[in-house]
Short mmCIF file of C-alpha atoms in Angstrom, two decimals:
data_model
loop_
_atom_site.label_atom_id
_atom_site.label_comp_id
_atom_site.label_asym_id
_atom_site.label_seq_id
_atom_site.Cartn_x
_atom_site.Cartn_y
_atom_site.Cartn_z
CA MET A 1 -28.78 3.82 -6.84
CA LYS A 2 -27.94 6.96 -8.82
CA ILE A 3 -24.38 7.26 -10.02
CA SER A 4 -23.99 10.78 -8.66
CA ALA A 5 -23.48 9.14 -5.27
CA PHE A 6 -20.23 7.51 -6.35
CA ILE A 7 -19.01 9.48 -9.38
CA PHE A 8 -15.27 10.22 -9.51
CA LEU A 9 -14.27 7.67 -6.88
CA PRO A 10 -10.57 8.65 -6.83
CA VAL A 11 -11.44 12.26 -6.13
CA ILE A 12 -14.00 11.41 -3.47
CA SER A 13 -11.55 9.08 -1.72
CA ILE A 14 -9.19 12.01 -1.04
CA SER A 15 -11.81 14.71 -0.57
CA PHE A 16 -10.55 16.12 2.71
CA SER A 17 -13.68 18.08 3.45
CA LEU A 18 -15.54 14.74 3.55
CA ASN A 19 -12.99 12.40 5.14
CA ALA A 20 -9.64 13.48 6.59
CA ALA A 21 -10.48 17.10 7.39
CA ILE A 22 -10.28 18.72 10.79
CA LYS A 23 -13.79 19.96 11.40
CA VAL A 24 -13.47 23.39 13.03
CA SER A 25 -17.22 24.04 12.97
CA ASP A 26 -20.32 22.70 11.25
CA ASN A 27 -19.51 24.66 8.09
CA PHE A 28 -15.71 25.12 8.21
CA SER A 29 -12.94 22.51 7.88
CA ILE A 30 -9.17 22.39 7.40
CA SER A 31 -7.23 19.57 5.77
CA GLY A 32 -3.78 18.90 4.44
CA PHE A 33 -1.53 16.66 2.41
CA GLY A 34 2.13 16.16 1.65
CA SER A 35 4.85 14.15 -0.06
CA THR A 36 8.58 13.87 0.45
CA SER A 37 11.19 11.62 -1.08
CA ILE A 38 14.74 10.42 -1.33
CA ALA A 39 15.55 10.48 -5.05
CA LYS A 40 18.70 9.91 -7.07
CA SER A 41 19.59 9.48 -10.73
CA ASP A 42 22.76 8.03 -12.23
CA ASN A 43 23.03 11.05 -14.57
CA SER A 44 24.36 14.47 -13.54
CA THR A 45 21.97 16.27 -15.93
CA PRO A 46 18.84 17.24 -13.94
CA LEU A 47 15.58 15.42 -14.72
CA PHE A 48 12.03 16.85 -14.84
CA VAL A 49 10.81 20.45 -14.79
CA HIS A 50 10.66 21.92 -11.25
CA ARG A 51 12.13 18.76 -9.69
CA GLU A 52 15.62 18.68 -11.22
CA ILE A 53 16.79 15.32 -9.86
CA ASN A 54 20.42 14.42 -10.64
CA ASP A 55 23.15 12.06 -9.41
CA SER A 56 23.34 13.72 -5.99
CA THR A 57 20.97 12.19 -3.46
CA CYS A 58 18.11 14.67 -3.11
CA TYR A 59 15.88 14.94 -0.05
CA ASP A 60 13.81 17.91 -1.27
CA CYS A 61 13.27 17.45 -5.03
CA ASP A 62 9.71 16.12 -4.61
CA THR A 63 8.71 17.82 -1.35
CA ILE A 64 5.09 18.99 -1.31
CA VAL A 65 3.04 20.24 1.63
CA GLY A 66 -0.45 21.67 1.24
CA LEU A 67 -3.19 23.08 3.43
CA GLN A 68 -6.79 23.45 2.36
CA ALA A 69 -9.65 25.35 4.00
CA ASP A 70 -13.30 24.81 3.01
CA LEU A 71 -16.20 27.00 4.08
CA ASN A 72 -19.85 26.20 3.37
CA ILE A 73 -21.41 29.66 3.43
CA THR A 74 -24.84 28.33 2.51
CA ASP A 75 -26.11 25.04 1.10
CA GLU A 76 -25.44 26.39 -2.39
CA LEU A 77 -22.43 28.69 -1.85
CA LYS A 78 -18.95 27.42 -0.94
CA ALA A 79 -15.48 28.94 -0.63
CA SER A 80 -12.22 26.97 -0.85
CA LEU A 81 -8.56 27.92 -0.44
CA GLN A 82 -5.52 25.70 -1.06
CA VAL A 83 -1.94 26.80 -0.37
CA VAL A 84 0.85 24.48 -1.52
CA LYS A 85 4.59 24.36 -1.06
CA ARG A 86 5.36 22.77 -4.46
CA PRO A 87 8.67 21.09 -5.40
CA GLN A 88 9.93 24.33 -6.98
CA ASP A 89 8.92 26.57 -4.07
CA GLU A 90 10.90 27.73 -1.07
CA TRP A 91 9.28 26.96 2.29
CA SER A 92 8.90 30.71 2.86
CA ASP A 93 7.18 31.26 -0.49
CA PRO A 94 4.37 28.72 -1.14
CA GLU A 95 1.81 29.17 -3.92
CA ILE A 96 -1.94 29.68 -3.75
CA GLU A 97 -3.02 26.79 -5.97
CA TRP A 98 -6.69 27.55 -5.76
CA ALA A 99 -8.92 30.14 -4.12
CA TYR A 100 -12.47 30.30 -5.38
CA LEU A 101 -16.15 30.77 -4.70
CA ALA A 102 -18.50 28.07 -6.00
CA TYR A 103 -22.26 28.30 -6.42
CA GLN A 104 -24.46 25.27 -7.12
CA TYR A 105 -27.76 25.69 -8.97
CA ASP A 106 -29.61 22.51 -9.97
CA ASP A 107 -27.22 20.58 -12.27
CA PHE A 108 -24.89 23.56 -12.75
CA SER A 109 -21.85 24.67 -10.75
CA PHE A 110 -20.35 28.14 -11.18
CA LYS A 111 -16.84 28.97 -9.94
CA GLY A 112 -14.75 32.10 -9.92
CA GLY A 113 -11.19 32.75 -8.72
CA ARG A 114 -8.04 30.65 -8.95
CA LEU A 115 -8.86 27.19 -10.28
CA ARG A 116 -7.03 24.04 -11.43
CA ILE A 117 -6.53 23.62 -15.20
CA PRO A 118 -8.76 20.57 -15.94
CA LEU A 119 -6.73 18.94 -18.71
CA PHE A 120 -5.73 15.60 -17.18
CA LEU A 121 -7.13 12.69 -15.18
CA VAL A 122 -5.41 13.70 -11.93
CA SER A 123 -5.37 17.48 -12.47
CA GLU A 124 -7.72 18.10 -9.56
CA TYR A 125 -5.44 16.32 -7.08
CA TYR A 126 -2.07 16.57 -8.88
CA TYR A 127 -0.15 17.50 -5.72
CA VAL A 128 -1.84 14.89 -3.51
CA GLY A 129 0.47 11.89 -3.82
CA GLN A 130 -1.75 9.78 -1.56
CA ALA A 131 -4.46 9.94 -4.23
CA TYR A 132 -2.64 8.04 -6.99
CA THR A 133 -0.56 4.86 -7.20
CA TRP A 134 2.75 6.19 -8.60
CA ALA A 135 5.47 8.13 -6.78
CA ARG A 136 4.83 11.02 -9.20
CA PRO A 137 2.42 11.35 -12.15
CA PRO A 138 3.96 10.19 -15.47
CA GLN A 139 6.09 13.13 -16.52
CA GLU A 140 5.68 12.50 -20.27
CA VAL A 141 2.17 13.95 -19.94
CA TYR A 142 2.21 15.89 -16.66
CA ASP A 143 5.49 17.67 -17.51
CA SER A 144 4.14 18.78 -20.91
CA LEU A 145 2.79 22.17 -19.74
CA MET A 146 6.07 23.18 -18.05
CA GLY A 147 4.52 22.48 -14.65
CA PHE A 148 1.67 25.01 -14.86
CA THR A 149 -1.41 23.76 -13.01
CA PHE A 150 -3.78 26.69 -12.26
CA TYR A 151 -5.52 29.64 -13.89
CA ASP A 152 -7.30 32.78 -12.68
CA GLY A 153 -10.77 33.02 -14.18
CA LEU A 154 -14.26 31.55 -14.35
CA SER A 155 -15.83 28.18 -15.00
CA VAL A 156 -19.26 26.64 -15.35
CA ALA A 157 -19.88 22.90 -15.08
CA TRP A 158 -22.93 20.78 -15.88
CA GLN A 159 -23.39 17.35 -14.31
CA LYS A 160 -26.11 14.89 -15.23
CA ASP A 161 -26.94 11.25 -14.57
CA ILE A 162 -27.44 9.76 -18.02
CA SER A 163 -28.48 6.37 -16.61
CA ASP A 164 -28.43 4.45 -13.34
CA GLU A 165 -24.87 3.41 -14.17
CA ALA A 166 -23.26 6.42 -15.84
CA ALA A 167 -22.94 10.17 -15.38
CA MET A 168 -21.64 12.98 -17.54
CA THR A 169 -19.89 16.19 -16.50
CA ALA A 170 -18.96 18.95 -18.94
CA SER A 171 -17.34 22.27 -18.09
CA LEU A 172 -16.29 25.46 -19.83
CA TYR A 173 -13.59 27.75 -18.43
CA TYR A 174 -11.92 31.03 -19.27
CA ALA A 175 -8.71 32.42 -17.79
CA PHE A 176 -7.64 36.04 -17.68
CA ASP A 177 -4.10 37.21 -18.50
CA HIS A 178 -1.39 35.92 -16.18
CA GLU A 179 2.40 35.58 -16.10
CA TYR A 180 3.67 32.05 -15.48
CA LYS A 181 7.34 31.63 -14.60
CA THR A 182 9.41 28.46 -14.71
CA GLU A 183 13.06 27.79 -13.95
CA LEU A 184 15.10 25.48 -16.17
CA GLY A 185 18.42 25.11 -14.44
CA LYS A 186 19.92 28.60 -14.29
CA ASP A 187 17.46 30.02 -16.83
CA GLU A 188 14.03 31.50 -16.07
CA LEU A 189 11.30 31.56 -18.69
CA THR A 190 8.18 33.70 -18.54
CA PHE A 191 4.97 32.85 -20.37
CA ASP A 192 2.66 35.86 -20.51
CA THR A 193 -0.77 34.44 -21.30
CA ASP A 194 -3.29 36.79 -22.86
CA ARG A 195 -6.05 34.23 -22.42
CA ILE A 196 -6.79 30.57 -21.84
CA ALA A 197 -10.15 29.12 -22.82
CA GLY A 198 -11.12 25.50 -22.73
CA ILE A 199 -13.54 22.68 -22.18
CA SER A 200 -13.38 19.39 -20.30
CA ALA A 201 -15.75 16.44 -20.20
CA ASP A 202 -15.97 13.29 -18.08
CA LEU A 203 -17.99 10.12 -18.48
CA SER A 204 -17.96 8.02 -15.30
CA GLY A 205 -19.36 4.77 -14.03
CA PHE A 206 -18.83 2.29 -11.20
CA ASN A 207 -15.36 1.23 -12.33
CA TYR A 208 -14.35 3.55 -15.15
CA ARG A 209 -13.79 7.13 -16.13
CA VAL A 210 -13.09 8.77 -19.51
CA HIS A 211 -11.76 12.33 -19.60
CA LEU A 212 -11.40 14.71 -22.54
CA GLY A 213 -9.74 18.11 -22.33
CA TYR A 214 -9.05 21.05 -24.62
CA ALA A 215 -7.31 24.36 -23.99
CA HIS A 216 -6.80 27.30 -26.35
CA VAL A 217 -3.87 29.40 -25.16
CA LYS A 218 -2.63 32.74 -26.46
CA PHE A 219 0.75 33.60 -24.94
CA THR A 220 4.06 35.40 -25.38
CA GLN A 221 7.27 33.70 -24.29
CA LEU A 222 10.01 35.78 -22.68
CA PRO A 223 12.89 36.38 -22.98
CA ALA A 224 12.78 36.57 -26.78
CA ALA A 225 14.63 38.69 -29.32
CA THR A 226 11.34 39.71 -30.95
CA PRO A 227 8.44 38.83 -28.59
CA ALA A 228 5.34 37.78 -30.50
CA ALA A 229 2.04 36.27 -29.47
CA GLU A 230 1.62 32.56 -30.18
CA ILE A 231 -1.45 30.33 -30.24
CA LEU A 232 -1.36 26.83 -28.78
CA ASN A 233 -4.24 24.36 -28.90
CA VAL A 234 -3.81 21.51 -26.42
CA TYR A 235 -5.85 18.29 -26.66
CA THR A 236 -5.98 15.52 -24.06
CA LEU A 237 -7.72 12.17 -23.74
CA GLY A 238 -7.47 9.86 -20.75
CA GLY A 239 -9.18 6.87 -19.25
CA GLU A 240 -9.05 4.71 -16.14
CA TYR A 241 -10.62 1.31 -15.57
CA SER A 242 -10.74 -0.98 -12.53
CA PHE A 243 -11.38 -4.72 -12.74
CA ASP A 244 -11.30 -6.81 -9.59
CA LYS A 245 -7.89 -5.90 -8.07
CA TRP A 246 -6.50 -4.42 -11.28
CA GLN A 247 -6.37 -0.75 -12.21
CA PHE A 248 -5.45 0.54 -15.67
CA MET A 249 -4.84 4.13 -16.75
CA ALA A 250 -3.76 5.77 -20.00
CA GLU A 251 -3.51 9.36 -21.26
CA ILE A 252 -2.39 11.20 -24.36
CA GLN A 253 -1.61 14.89 -24.77
CA THR A 254 -0.92 16.57 -28.10
CA ASP A 255 -0.38 20.04 -29.53
CA LYS A 256 1.55 21.53 -32.46
CA ILE A 257 4.96 21.05 -30.83
CA GLN A 258 4.65 17.70 -29.06
CA SER A 259 2.72 14.48 -28.52
CA ASN A 260 3.04 12.53 -25.27
CA TRP A 261 1.35 9.45 -23.81
CA TYR A 262 1.59 6.75 -21.17
CA VAL A 263 -0.10 3.52 -20.13
CA SER A 264 -0.16 2.22 -16.56
CA GLY A 265 -1.20 -0.99 -14.86
CA ALA A 266 -1.42 -1.78 -11.15
CA TYR A 267 -2.50 -4.76 -9.05
CA ASN A 268 -3.65 -4.38 -5.46
CA TYR A 269 -2.92 -7.16 -2.98
CA GLU A 270 -4.01 -6.19 0.52
CA MET A 271 -1.66 -3.31 1.53
CA PHE A 272 0.70 -3.74 -1.45
CA THR A 273 0.23 -2.40 -4.99
CA PRO A 274 2.92 -3.19 -7.59
CA TYR A 275 2.67 -1.16 -10.80
CA LEU A 276 4.23 -0.63 -14.22
CA VAL A 277 4.18 2.48 -16.42
CA TYR A 278 5.41 2.97 -19.98
CA GLY A 279 5.50 6.43 -21.56
CA GLU A 280 6.71 8.19 -24.69
CA SER A 281 7.33 11.80 -25.77
CA HIS A 282 7.64 12.85 -29.42
CA HIS A 283 8.62 15.92 -31.47
CA ARG A 284 9.75 18.50 -28.86
CA ARG A 285 11.08 15.81 -26.54
CA GLN A 286 12.25 12.54 -28.03
CA THR A 287 12.24 10.14 -25.10
CA ASN A 288 10.59 7.09 -23.58
CA SER A 289 10.54 5.58 -20.11
CA LEU A 290 9.69 2.44 -18.21
CA THR A 291 8.71 2.60 -14.53
CA ALA A 292 8.34 -0.22 -12.02
CA GLY A 293 7.23 0.47 -8.49
CA LEU A 294 5.62 -0.84 -5.34
CA ARG A 295 3.25 1.13 -3.15
CA TYR A 296 2.70 0.12 0.47
CA ASP A 297 -0.30 1.58 2.29
CA ILE A 298 0.76 1.89 5.91
CA THR A 299 -2.64 3.32 6.88
CA TYR A 300 -5.54 4.88 5.01
CA SER A 301 -3.74 8.23 5.11
CA ILE A 302 -0.03 7.26 4.83
CA SER A 303 1.78 5.35 2.07
CA LEU A 304 5.27 4.54 0.83
CA ASN A 305 6.47 4.14 -2.77
CA ALA A 306 9.65 2.41 -3.86
CA GLU A 307 10.19 3.11 -7.55
CA TRP A 308 12.70 2.60 -10.36
CA GLN A 309 12.42 4.48 -13.65
CA GLY A 310 14.53 4.02 -16.75
CA ILE A 311 14.55 7.04 -19.08
CA TYR A 312 15.87 6.63 -22.61
CA MET A 313 16.69 8.79 -25.64
CA ASP A 314 17.73 7.56 -29.10
CA SER A 315 21.16 8.44 -30.44
CA SER A 316 19.94 10.73 -33.23
CA SER A 317 17.96 12.90 -30.80
CA TYR A 318 20.93 12.99 -28.44
CA ASP A 319 23.23 14.13 -31.26
CA LYS A 320 20.72 16.90 -32.13
CA PHE A 321 21.00 18.22 -28.54
CA SER A 322 17.47 17.20 -27.57
CA THR A 323 16.59 17.70 -23.91
CA GLY A 324 14.29 14.68 -23.65
CA ALA A 325 13.17 14.41 -20.01
CA PHE A 326 16.20 16.42 -18.88
CA ILE A 327 16.27 20.14 -18.09
CA THR A 328 19.15 20.75 -20.50
CA PRO A 329 20.58 18.62 -23.34
CA PRO A 330 22.88 16.01 -21.77
CA LYS A 331 25.17 16.20 -24.82
CA LEU A 332 26.13 19.75 -23.79
CA THR A 333 28.03 18.37 -20.80
CA GLY A 334 29.03 15.09 -22.40
CA GLU A 335 26.69 13.10 -20.17
CA ASP A 336 24.97 9.87 -21.17
CA LYS A 337 21.67 10.07 -23.07
CA ASP A 338 19.89 7.71 -20.65
CA ALA A 339 19.21 7.75 -16.92
CA GLN A 340 18.18 5.38 -14.15
CA LEU A 341 16.10 7.10 -11.47
CA TYR A 342 15.49 5.64 -7.99
CA THR A 343 12.85 7.04 -5.63
CA LEU A 344 11.61 6.30 -2.13
CA MET A 345 8.49 8.42 -1.54
CA LEU A 346 6.36 9.07 1.54
CA ASN A 347 2.81 10.43 1.04
CA PHE A 348 0.27 11.47 3.64
CA VAL A 349 -3.01 13.29 4.16
CA PHE A 350 -4.53 14.77 7.31
#
């Protein structure tokens, strides 16, 4: 059996066009996904970019709802559109997360339009909580790009079976100029990217996957007293491995201003999956966290997560007004340097 039949098992398991989609016609389908939570911290300083969870019980900090439409124009040509109400969006103002045309020729796939930045293990399905074990992806790594997940541009990917048990995929991508905006509390930052160029590669087998990513970004940050273009080179390495009922994942992300990583372990017992995650952030954000959670799969398409996360900062970083995992430095308001975060999350696909 060739590995191309089962490559990228996590992605295939939530591929709506293949499984959970509403088939409108032989070549057109609609699918959807969502997450919502009850979340509360014991610290009044908001946690996490675009989520901003604090000591007030929040019913909308993690809310995500997405719709996806897939059209097979021909056997080789496909169009896909995904619209998502992300945690930072108002219900009346969702974001187009991807909208592209894809053309398949032999072992090559060409795409053009709005595409997902392929830096991390779960980049392709970042907003689909049903697709991963945790309540939210480890923020040490997935918070590192200020919540930016897509680009407007072109990509070409090459996929090849290198044996009966392994396959390789490599892709090149280029993004045109775009303004990304993010809100940090009451402040709004704008990152005007002149270009993004990068490469990603995956090696996959029956029970493992190794992912490498690189992005070269030229951008200008606003507001700034004297705006000037900056260059940022982002490197990522991640891997996942399944053994019997165990699943292990780890990723590292590094650039000139920060280095972040996490390790995760989970054990599946029938409909229950307990898991642990440990993560660290260095340089720009001096923090570490420990997460313990339990996922309960109600059905194939609905799950619940109950999760505790302890987030910690050392005293020297706190005294230097470091933000850590917070939106603003907790020392500014005299708050504690640490936080305990509690989450009850519902995920679904349809």
